[in-house]
Structure formats: C-alpha cells, structure tokens
PDB file of C-alpha atoms in Angstrom:
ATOM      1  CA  UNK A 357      87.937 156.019 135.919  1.00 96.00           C
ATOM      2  CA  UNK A 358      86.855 152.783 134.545  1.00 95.00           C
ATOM      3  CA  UNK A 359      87.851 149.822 132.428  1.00 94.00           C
ATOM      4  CA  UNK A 360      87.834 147.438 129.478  1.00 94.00           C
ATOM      5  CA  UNK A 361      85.018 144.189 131.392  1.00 91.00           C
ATOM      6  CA  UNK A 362      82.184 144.336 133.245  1.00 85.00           C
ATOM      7  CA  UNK A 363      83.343 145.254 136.315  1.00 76.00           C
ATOM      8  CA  UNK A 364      84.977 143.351 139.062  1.00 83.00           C
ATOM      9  CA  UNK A 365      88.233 145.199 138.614  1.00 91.00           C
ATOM     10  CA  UNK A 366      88.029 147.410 142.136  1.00 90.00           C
ATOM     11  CA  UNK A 367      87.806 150.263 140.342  1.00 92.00           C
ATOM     12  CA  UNK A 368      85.499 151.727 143.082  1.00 91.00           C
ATOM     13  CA  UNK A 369      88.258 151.725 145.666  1.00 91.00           C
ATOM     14  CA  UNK A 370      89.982 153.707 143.278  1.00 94.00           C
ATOM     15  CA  UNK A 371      87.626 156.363 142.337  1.00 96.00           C
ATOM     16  CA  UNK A 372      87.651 156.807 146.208  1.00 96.00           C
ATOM     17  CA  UNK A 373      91.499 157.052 146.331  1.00 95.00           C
ATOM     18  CA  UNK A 374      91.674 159.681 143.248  1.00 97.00           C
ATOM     19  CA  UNK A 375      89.009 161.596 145.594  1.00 98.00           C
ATOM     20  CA  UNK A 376      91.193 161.940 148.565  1.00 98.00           C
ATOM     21  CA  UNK A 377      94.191 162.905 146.887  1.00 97.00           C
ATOM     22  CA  UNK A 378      92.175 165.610 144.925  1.00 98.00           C
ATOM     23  CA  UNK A 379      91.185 166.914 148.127  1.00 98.00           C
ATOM     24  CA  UNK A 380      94.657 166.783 150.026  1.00 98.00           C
ATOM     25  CA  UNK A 381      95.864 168.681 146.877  1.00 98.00           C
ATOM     26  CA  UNK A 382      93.003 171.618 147.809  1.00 97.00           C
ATOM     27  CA  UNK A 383      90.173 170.522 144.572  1.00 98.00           C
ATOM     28  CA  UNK A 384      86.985 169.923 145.511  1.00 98.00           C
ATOM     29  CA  UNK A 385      85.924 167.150 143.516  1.00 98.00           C
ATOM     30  CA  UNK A 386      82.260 165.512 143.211  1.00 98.00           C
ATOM     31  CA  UNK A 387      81.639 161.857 141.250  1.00 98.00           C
ATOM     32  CA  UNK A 388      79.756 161.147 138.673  1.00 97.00           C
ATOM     33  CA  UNK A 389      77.939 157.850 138.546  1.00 93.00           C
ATOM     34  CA  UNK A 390      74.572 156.350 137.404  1.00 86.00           C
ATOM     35  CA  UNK A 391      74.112 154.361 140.278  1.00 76.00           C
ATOM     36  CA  UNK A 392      74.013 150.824 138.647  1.00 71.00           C
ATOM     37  CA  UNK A 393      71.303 148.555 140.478  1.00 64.00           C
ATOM     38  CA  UNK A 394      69.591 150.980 142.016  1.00 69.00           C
ATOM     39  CA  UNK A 395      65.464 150.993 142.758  1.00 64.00           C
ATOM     40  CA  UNK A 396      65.097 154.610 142.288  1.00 69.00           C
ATOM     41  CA  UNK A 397      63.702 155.943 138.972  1.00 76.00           C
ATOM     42  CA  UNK A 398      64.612 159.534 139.549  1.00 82.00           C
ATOM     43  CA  UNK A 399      66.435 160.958 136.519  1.00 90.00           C
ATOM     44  CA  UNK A 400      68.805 162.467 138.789  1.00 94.00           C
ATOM     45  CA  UNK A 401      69.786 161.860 142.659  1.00 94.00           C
ATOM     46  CA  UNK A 402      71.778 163.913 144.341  1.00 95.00           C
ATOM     47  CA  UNK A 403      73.955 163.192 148.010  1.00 95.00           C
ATOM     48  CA  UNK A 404      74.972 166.610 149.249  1.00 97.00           C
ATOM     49  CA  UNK A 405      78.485 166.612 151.716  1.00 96.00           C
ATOM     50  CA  UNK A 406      77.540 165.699 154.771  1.00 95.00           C
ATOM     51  CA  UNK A 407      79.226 164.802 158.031  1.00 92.00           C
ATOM     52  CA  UNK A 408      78.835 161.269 158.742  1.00 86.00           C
ATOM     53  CA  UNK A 409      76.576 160.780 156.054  1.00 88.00           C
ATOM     54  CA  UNK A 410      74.667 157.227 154.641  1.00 85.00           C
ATOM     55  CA  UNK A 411      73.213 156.890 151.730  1.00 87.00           C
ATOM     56  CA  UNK A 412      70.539 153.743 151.044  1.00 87.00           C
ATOM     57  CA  UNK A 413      72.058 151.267 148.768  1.00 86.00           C
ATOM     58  CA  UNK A 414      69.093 150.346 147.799  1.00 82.00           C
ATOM     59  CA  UNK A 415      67.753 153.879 146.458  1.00 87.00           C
ATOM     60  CA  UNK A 416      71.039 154.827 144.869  1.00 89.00           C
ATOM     61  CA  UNK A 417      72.987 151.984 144.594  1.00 88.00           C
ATOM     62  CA  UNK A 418      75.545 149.804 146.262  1.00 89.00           C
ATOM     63  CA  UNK A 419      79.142 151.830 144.813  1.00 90.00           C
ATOM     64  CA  UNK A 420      77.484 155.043 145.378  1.00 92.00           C
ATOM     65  CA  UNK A 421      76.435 154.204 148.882  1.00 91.00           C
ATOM     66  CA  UNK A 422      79.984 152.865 149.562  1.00 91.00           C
ATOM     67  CA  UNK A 423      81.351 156.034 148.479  1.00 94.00           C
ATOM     68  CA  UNK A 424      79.252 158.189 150.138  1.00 94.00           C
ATOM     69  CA  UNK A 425      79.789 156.508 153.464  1.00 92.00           C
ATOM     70  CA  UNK A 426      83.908 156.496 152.798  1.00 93.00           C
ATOM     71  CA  UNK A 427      84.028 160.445 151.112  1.00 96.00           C
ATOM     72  CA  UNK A 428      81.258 162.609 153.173  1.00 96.00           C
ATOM     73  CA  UNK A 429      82.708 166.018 152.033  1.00 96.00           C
ATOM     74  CA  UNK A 430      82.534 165.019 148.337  1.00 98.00           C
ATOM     75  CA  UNK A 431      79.266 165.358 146.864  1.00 98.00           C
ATOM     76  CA  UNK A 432      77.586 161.957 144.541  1.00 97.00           C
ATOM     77  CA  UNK A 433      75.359 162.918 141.939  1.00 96.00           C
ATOM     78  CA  UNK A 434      73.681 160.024 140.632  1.00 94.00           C
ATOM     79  CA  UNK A 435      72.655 160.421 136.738  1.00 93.00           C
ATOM     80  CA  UNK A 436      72.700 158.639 133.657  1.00 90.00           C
ATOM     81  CA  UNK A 437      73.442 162.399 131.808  1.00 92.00           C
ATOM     82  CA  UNK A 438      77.045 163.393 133.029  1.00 93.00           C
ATOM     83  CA  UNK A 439      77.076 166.681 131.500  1.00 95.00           C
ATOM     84  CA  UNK A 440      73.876 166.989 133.092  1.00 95.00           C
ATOM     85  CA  UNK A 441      74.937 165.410 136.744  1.00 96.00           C
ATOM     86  CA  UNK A 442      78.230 167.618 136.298  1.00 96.00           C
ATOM     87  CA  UNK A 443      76.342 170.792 135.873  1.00 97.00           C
ATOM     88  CA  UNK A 444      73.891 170.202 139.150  1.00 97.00           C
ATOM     89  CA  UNK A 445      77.456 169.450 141.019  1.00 97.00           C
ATOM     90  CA  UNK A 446      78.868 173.059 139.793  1.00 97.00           C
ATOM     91  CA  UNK A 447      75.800 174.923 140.273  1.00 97.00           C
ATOM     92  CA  UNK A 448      75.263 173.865 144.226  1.00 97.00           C
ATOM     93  CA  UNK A 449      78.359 173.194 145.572  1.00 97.00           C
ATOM     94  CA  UNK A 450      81.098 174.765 143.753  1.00 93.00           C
ATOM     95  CA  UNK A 451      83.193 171.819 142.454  1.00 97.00           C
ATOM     96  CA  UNK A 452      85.930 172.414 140.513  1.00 97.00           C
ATOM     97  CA  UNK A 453      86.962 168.772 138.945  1.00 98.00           C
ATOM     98  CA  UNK A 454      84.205 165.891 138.237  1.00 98.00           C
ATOM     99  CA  UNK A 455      85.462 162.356 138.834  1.00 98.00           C
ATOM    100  CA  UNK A 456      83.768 160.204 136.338  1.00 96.00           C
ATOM    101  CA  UNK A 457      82.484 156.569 138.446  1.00 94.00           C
ATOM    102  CA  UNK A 458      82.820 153.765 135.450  1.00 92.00           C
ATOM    103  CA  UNK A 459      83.344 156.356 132.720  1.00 92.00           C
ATOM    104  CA  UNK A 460      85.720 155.191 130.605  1.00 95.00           C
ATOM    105  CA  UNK A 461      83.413 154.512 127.869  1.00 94.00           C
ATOM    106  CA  UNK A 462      81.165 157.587 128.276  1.00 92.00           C
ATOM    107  CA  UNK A 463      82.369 159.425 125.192  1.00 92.00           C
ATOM    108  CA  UNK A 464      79.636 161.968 124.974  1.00 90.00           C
ATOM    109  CA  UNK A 465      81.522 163.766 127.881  1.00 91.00           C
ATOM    110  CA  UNK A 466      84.775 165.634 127.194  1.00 91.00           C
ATOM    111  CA  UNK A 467      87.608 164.278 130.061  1.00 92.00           C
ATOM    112  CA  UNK A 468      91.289 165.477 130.745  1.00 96.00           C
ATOM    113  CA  UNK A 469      92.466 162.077 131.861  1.00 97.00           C
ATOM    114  CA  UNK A 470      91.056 158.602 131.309  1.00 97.00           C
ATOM    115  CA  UNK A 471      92.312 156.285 134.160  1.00 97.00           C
ATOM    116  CA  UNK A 472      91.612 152.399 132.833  1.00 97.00           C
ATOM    117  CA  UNK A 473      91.504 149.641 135.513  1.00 97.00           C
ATOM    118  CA  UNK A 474      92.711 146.201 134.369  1.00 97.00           C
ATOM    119  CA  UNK A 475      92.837 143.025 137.193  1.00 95.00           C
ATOM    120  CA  UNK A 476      96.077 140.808 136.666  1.00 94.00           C
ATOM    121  CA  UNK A 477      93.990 137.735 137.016  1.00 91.00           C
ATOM    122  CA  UNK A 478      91.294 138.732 133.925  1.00 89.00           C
ATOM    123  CA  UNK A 479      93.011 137.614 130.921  1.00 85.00           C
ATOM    124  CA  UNK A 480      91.971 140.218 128.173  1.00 92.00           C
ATOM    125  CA  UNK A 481      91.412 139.220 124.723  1.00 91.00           C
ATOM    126  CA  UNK A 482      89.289 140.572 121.378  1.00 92.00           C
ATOM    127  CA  UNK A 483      87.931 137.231 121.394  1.00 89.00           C
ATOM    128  CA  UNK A 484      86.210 137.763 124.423  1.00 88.00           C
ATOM    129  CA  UNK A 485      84.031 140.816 123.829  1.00 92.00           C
ATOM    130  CA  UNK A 486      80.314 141.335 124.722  1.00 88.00           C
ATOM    131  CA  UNK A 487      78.612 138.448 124.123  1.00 88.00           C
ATOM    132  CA  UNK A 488      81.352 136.320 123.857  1.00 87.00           C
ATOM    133  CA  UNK A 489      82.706 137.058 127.096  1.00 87.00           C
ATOM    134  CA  UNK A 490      82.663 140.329 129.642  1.00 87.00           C
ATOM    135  CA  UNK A 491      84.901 142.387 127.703  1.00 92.00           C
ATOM    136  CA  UNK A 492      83.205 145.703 126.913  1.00 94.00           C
ATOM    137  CA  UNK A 493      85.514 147.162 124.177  1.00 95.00           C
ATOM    138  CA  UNK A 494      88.675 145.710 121.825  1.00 96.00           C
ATOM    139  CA  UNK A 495      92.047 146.163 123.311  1.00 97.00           C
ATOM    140  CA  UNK A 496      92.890 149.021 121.074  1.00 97.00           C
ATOM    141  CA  UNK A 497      90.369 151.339 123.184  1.00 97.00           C
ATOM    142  CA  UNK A 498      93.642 151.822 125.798  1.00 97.00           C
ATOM    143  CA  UNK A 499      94.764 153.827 123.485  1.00 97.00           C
ATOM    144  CA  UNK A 500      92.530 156.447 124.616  1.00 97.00           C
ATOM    145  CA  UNK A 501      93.726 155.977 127.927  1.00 98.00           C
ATOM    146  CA  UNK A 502      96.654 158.627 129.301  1.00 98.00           C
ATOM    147  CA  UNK A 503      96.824 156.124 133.032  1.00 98.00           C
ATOM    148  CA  UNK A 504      96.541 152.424 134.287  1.00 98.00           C
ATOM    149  CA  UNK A 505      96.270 150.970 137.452  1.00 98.00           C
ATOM    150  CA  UNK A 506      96.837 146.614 137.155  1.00 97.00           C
ATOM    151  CA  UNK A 507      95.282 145.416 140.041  1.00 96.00           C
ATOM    152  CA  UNK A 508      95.448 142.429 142.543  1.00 94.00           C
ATOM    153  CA  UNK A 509      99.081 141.701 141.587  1.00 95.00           C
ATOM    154  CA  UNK A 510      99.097 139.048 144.412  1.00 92.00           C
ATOM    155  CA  UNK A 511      97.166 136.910 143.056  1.00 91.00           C
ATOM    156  CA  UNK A 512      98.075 137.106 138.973  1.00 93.00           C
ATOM    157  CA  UNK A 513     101.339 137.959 136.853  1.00 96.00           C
ATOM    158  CA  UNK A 514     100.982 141.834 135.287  1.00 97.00           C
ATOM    159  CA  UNK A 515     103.871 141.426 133.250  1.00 97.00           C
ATOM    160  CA  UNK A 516     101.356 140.204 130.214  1.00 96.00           C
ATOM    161  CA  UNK A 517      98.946 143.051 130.632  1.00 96.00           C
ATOM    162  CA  UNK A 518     101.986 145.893 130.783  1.00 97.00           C
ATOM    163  CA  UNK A 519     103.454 144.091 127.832  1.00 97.00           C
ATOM    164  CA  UNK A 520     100.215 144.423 126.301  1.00 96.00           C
ATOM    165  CA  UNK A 521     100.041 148.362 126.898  1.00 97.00           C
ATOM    166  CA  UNK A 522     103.487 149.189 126.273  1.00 97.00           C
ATOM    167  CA  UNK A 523     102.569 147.948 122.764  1.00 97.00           C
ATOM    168  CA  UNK A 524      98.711 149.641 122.251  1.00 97.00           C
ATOM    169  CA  UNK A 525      99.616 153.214 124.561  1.00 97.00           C
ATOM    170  CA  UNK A 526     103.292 153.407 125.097  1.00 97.00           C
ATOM    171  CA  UNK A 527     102.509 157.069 126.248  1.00 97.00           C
ATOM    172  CA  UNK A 528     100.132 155.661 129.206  1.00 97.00           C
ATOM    173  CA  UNK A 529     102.116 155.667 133.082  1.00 97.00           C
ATOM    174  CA  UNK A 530     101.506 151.584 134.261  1.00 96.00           C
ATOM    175  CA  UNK A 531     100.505 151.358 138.159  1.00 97.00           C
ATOM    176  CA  UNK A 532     100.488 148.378 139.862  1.00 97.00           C
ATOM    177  CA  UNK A 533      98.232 147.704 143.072  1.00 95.00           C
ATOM    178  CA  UNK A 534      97.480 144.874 145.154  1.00 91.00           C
ATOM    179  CA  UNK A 535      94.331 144.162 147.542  1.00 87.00           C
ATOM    180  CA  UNK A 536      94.661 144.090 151.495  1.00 88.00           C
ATOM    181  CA  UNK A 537      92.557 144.132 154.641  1.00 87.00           C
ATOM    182  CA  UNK A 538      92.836 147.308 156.502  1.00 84.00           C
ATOM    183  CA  UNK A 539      90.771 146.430 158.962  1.00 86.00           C
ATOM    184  CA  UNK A 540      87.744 144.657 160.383  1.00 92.00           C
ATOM    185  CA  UNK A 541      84.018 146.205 160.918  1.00 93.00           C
ATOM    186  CA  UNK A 542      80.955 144.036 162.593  1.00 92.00           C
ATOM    187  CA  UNK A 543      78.138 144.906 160.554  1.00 90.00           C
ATOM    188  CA  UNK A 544      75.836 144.911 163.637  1.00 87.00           C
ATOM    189  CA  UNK A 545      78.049 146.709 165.963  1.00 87.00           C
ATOM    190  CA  UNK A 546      79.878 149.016 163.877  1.00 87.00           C
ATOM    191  CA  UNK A 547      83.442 147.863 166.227  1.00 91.00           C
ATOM    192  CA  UNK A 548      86.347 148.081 164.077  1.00 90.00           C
ATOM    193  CA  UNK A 549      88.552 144.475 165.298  1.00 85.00           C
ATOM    194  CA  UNK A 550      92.095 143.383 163.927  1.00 75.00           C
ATOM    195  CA  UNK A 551      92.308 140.417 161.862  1.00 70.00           C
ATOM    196  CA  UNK A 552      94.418 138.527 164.445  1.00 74.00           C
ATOM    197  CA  UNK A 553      91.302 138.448 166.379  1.00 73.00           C
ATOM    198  CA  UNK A 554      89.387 135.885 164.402  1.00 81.00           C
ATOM    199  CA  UNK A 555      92.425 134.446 161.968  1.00 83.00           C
ATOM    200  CA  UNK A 556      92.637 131.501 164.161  1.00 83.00           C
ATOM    201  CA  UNK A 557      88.661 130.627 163.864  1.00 89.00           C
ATOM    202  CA  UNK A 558      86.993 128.817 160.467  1.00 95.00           C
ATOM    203  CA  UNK A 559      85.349 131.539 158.701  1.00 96.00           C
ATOM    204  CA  UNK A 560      82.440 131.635 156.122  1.00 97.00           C
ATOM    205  CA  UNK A 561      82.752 134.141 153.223  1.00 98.00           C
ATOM    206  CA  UNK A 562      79.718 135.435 150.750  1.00 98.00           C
ATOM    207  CA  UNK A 563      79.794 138.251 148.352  1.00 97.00           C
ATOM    208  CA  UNK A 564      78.349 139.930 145.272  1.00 94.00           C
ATOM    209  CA  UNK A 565      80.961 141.454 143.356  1.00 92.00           C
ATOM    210  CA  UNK A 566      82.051 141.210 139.709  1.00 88.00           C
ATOM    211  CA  UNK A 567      84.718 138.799 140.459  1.00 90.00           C
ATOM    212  CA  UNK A 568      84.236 137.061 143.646  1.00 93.00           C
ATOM    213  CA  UNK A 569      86.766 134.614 143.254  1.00 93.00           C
ATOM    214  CA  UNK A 570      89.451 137.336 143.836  1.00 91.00           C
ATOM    215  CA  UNK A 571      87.828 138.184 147.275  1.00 93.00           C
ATOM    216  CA  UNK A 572      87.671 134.076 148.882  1.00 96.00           C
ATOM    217  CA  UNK A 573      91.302 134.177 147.025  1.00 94.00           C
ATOM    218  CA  UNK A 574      92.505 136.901 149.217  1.00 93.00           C
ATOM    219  CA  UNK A 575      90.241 135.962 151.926  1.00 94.00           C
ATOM    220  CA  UNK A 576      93.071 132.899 152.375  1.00 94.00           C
ATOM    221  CA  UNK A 577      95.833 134.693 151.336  1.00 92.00           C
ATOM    222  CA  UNK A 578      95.447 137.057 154.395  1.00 91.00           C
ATOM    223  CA  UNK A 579      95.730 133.905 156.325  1.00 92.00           C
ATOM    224  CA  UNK A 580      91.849 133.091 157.315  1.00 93.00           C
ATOM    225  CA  UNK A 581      90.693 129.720 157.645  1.00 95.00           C
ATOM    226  CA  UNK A 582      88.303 129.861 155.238  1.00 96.00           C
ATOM    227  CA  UNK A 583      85.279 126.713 155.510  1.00 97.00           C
ATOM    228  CA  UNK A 584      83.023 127.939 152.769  1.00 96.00           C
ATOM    229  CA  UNK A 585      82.039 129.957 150.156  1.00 96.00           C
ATOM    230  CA  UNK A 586      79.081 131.621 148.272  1.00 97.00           C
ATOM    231  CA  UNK A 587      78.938 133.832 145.767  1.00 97.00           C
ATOM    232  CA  UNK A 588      76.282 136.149 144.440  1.00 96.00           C
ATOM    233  CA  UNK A 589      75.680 138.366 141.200  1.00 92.00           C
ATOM    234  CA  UNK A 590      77.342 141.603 141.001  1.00 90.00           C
ATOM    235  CA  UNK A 591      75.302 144.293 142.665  1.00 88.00           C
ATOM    236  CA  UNK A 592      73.219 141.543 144.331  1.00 92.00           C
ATOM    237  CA  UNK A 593      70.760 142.884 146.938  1.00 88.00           C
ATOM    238  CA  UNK A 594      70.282 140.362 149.837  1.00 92.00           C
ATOM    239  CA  UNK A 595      67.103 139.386 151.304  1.00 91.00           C
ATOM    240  CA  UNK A 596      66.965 138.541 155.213  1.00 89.00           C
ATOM    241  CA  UNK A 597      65.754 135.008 153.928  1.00 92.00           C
ATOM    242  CA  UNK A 598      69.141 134.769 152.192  1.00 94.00           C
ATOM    243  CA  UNK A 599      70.724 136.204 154.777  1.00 93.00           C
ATOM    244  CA  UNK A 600      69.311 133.481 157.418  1.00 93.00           C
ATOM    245  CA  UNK A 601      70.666 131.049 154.758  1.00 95.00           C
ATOM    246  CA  UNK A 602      74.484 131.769 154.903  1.00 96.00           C
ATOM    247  CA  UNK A 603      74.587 131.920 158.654  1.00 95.00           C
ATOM    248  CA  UNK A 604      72.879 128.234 158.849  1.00 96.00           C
ATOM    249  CA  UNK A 605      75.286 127.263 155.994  1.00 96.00           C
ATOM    250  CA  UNK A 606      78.420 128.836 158.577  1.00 96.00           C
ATOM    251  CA  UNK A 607      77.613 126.946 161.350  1.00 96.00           C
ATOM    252  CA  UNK A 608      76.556 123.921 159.409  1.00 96.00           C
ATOM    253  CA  UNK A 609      80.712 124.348 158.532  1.00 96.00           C
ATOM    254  CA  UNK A 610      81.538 125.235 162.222  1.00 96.00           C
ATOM    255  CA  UNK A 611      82.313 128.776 161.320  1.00 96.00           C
ATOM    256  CA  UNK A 612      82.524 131.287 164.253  1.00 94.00           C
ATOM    257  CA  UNK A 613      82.244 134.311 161.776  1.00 94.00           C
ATOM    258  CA  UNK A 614      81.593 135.233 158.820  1.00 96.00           C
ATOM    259  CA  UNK A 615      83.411 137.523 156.209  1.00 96.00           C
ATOM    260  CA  UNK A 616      82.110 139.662 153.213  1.00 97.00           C
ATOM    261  CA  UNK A 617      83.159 143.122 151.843  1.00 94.00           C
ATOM    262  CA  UNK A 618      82.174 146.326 152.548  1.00 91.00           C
ATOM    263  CA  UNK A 619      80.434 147.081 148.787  1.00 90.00           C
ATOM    264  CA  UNK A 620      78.102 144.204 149.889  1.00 93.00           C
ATOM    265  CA  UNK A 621      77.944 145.104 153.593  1.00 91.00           C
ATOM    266  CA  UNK A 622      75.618 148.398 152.706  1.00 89.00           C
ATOM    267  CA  UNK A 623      72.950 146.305 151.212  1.00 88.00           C
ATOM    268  CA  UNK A 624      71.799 143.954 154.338  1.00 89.00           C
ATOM    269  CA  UNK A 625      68.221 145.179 155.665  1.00 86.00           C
ATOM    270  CA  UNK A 626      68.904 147.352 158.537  1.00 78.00           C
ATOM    271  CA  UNK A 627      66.515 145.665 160.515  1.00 80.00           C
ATOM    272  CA  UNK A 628      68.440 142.197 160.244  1.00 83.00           C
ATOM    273  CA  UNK A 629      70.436 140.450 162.828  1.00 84.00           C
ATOM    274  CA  UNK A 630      72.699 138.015 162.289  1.00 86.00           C
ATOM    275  CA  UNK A 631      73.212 135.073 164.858  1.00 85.00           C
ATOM    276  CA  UNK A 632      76.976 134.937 163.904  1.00 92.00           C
ATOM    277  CA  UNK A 633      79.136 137.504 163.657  1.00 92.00           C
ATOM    278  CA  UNK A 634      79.780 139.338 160.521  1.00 94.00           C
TER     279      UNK A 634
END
C-alpha cells in the first residue's frame, strides 16, 4: 500500500482496513513498515500480537504505534529491509501474507498487488516531482499499480484523477473513499463521547499530518464550530511546552475543547495533562 506524494493521503487507515479484511477472510497478515520518525536506531523492531497492546510512538513511530494500538493480533515489524522484516514475521509467528506500510516504491521486494493511494484534493502533475513539489514518482509509475483507492471525495472532484488512470492503467479497479468521524476519544480519559456532545461548543484543532488542511476541512464539514487552527510537520512529536501552548491559544479563542487525530494523539507525553479537554 502506498502512493505517488509524500504522504498525507490516509493511506495508514487503509493499511489497517486491508488488515482486517485479511483476517475476517482467515490470513494472518503482519505489516511491514520502517517506522518513519522514529528515535530508535535498532535495525529491526519488532511488536509481537498482543491483547490490548501499545506501542511508544516515540521508539517506533507514530503510524506504527497507531496500528499497533488499532490491530493487536497482527504483528508490526519495524525495518528498513522488507525481505528481511518479512522473514522475522514468518519465522515467529507464522504469517502467511505481508502487508507492505508505504511500499509502493520499494521495488527490491517482489509484491502480488500494489494498492496506490491518491487524495482528490492533491492535484498530481510531472511538474511537481521531488524537489519541485511532493510528488515522489511521474504519473506513469500507476502503471505498476493492479488497485486505487481516491480518497477524501468530500472535499475534492475524483473525476480528474480516474480520468487520469483510466488512461495510464486501464487494467487497475478505481475505489473511491471519503473521511468521517466514527467517534470521539478524550486523550486523558480514554471515554469514547459522540460528536453531538461538543458540536454545539467552539473547538480548537492542531495536527501533524501530511496534509492538515484536509483534517480542519473536515473538522467543519462534520459540523464543529471550529475557532482556530494549527498545524504541525508531518510526524511532528509534541513537547508538553507546545502542548501548554495550544490549550492557552483555545481558550484565548473561547474554545471548550479541543480536536486532533488519533495518528497525532499517540505522541503527547504520557505524563501531560491538558487543562481543556482533548
């Protein structure tokens, strides 16, 4: 699973997606990442299955953590070597299909199916490749690709992008997929509350994601009475200084809450509190 820019697609959601239904149909699949952003130097990390595990964002990185916390039978194995991470995965616990986290352009490894990730509100273009722009790989690189998934159709017009692979991979099946809130989780608490509860009440949002302008844009298109923004580098870790920051900044905007995602969620210092809700 991965794409054509540098992230910000929500291919991680995804990757956790093609896990479940791997399981429901009886595989048992482990993922492959390298753990982008991550403090540890360790050649190779591994998260065994585990009920109710956690893994520290901070030691293996903020996706893997997410996924970890959302897939506790599948194992992670953290390495920048797939073959190598794949191999560990077989050896100790058995797995029968390796989902590849961001692998699109991995070509070392052999794969059976690449799934490519493309967000409706990225325009893509060969002008805007590495450094030009974010844009890891010309167009014509879908043409190794047998699936994709156009995401956030809310917010942007796919018709361009399917136009765009009906003429480069004809052969490749076109999904389309939009973004929205399941639920609510307090960070401190760990209570799961329904939207309705705070809809009503100005809001703060923050995040560090590849395209954080998606997230305030859904933020108000779930109906949330959004007050202010901030936005942060992808794979940002947060300090409790910066922390302290954003909740002044909320109340400075007469926010009662605040709202981020759950990618960035894993990477607050466990000892922090807020003094708002987040």
């Amino acid at each position: 699973v991965g794409n054509l820019t540098a992230g910000g697609t929500g291919k991680t959601p995804l990757v956790a997606l093609v896990a479940k239904i791997l399981l429901r149909h009886g595989w048992r699949p482990s993922i492959l990442t390298r753990g982008y952003g991550r403090s540890s130097h360790a050649d190779l990390l591994v998260v065994p299955p585990a009920p109710a595990r956690r893994a520290e964002a901070r030691e293996v990185g903020d996706e893997p953590a997410l996924l970890a916390g959302a897939l506790p039978e599948v194992p992670l194995i953290i390495c920048a070597d797939r073959f190598r991470g794949g191999s560990v995965a077989e050896k100790r616990f058995a797995v029968d299909v390796h989902i590849l986290d961001d692998g699109f352009q991995h070509l070392a490894l052999a794969r059976d199916v690449d799934l490519v990730v493309l967000d409706a509100t990225q325009p893509l273009s060969d002008r805007r490749l590495f450094p030009a722009g974010r844009q890891r790989e010309p167009l014509s690189a879908l043409k190794r690709a047998q699936m994709v998934v156009i995401t956030r159709v809310a917010s942007g017009d796919p018709k361009p992008l399917e136009e765009m692979i009906s003429r480069i991979q004809p052969a490749a099946k076109s999904f389309r997929s939009s973004t929205e809130i399941l639920t609510l989780v307090d960070v401190t608490t760990g209570k799961t509350l329904p939207g309705e509860e705070i809809r009503h009440e100005r809001v703060a949002a923050f995040c560090g994601i590849g395209n954080p302008h998606a997230f305030f844009t859904d933020v108000q298109r779930w109906g949330f009475n959004l007050v202010a923004e901030d936005a942060f580098s992808d794979h940002h870790v947060y300090t409790g200084q910066e922390l302290h920051r954003l909740v002044a900044s909320a109340r400075k905007n007469g926010a009662a809450a605040l709202l981020t995602t759950e990618k960035d969620a894993v990477k607050f210092p466990r000892d922090w509190r807020p003094g708002l809700p987040i």
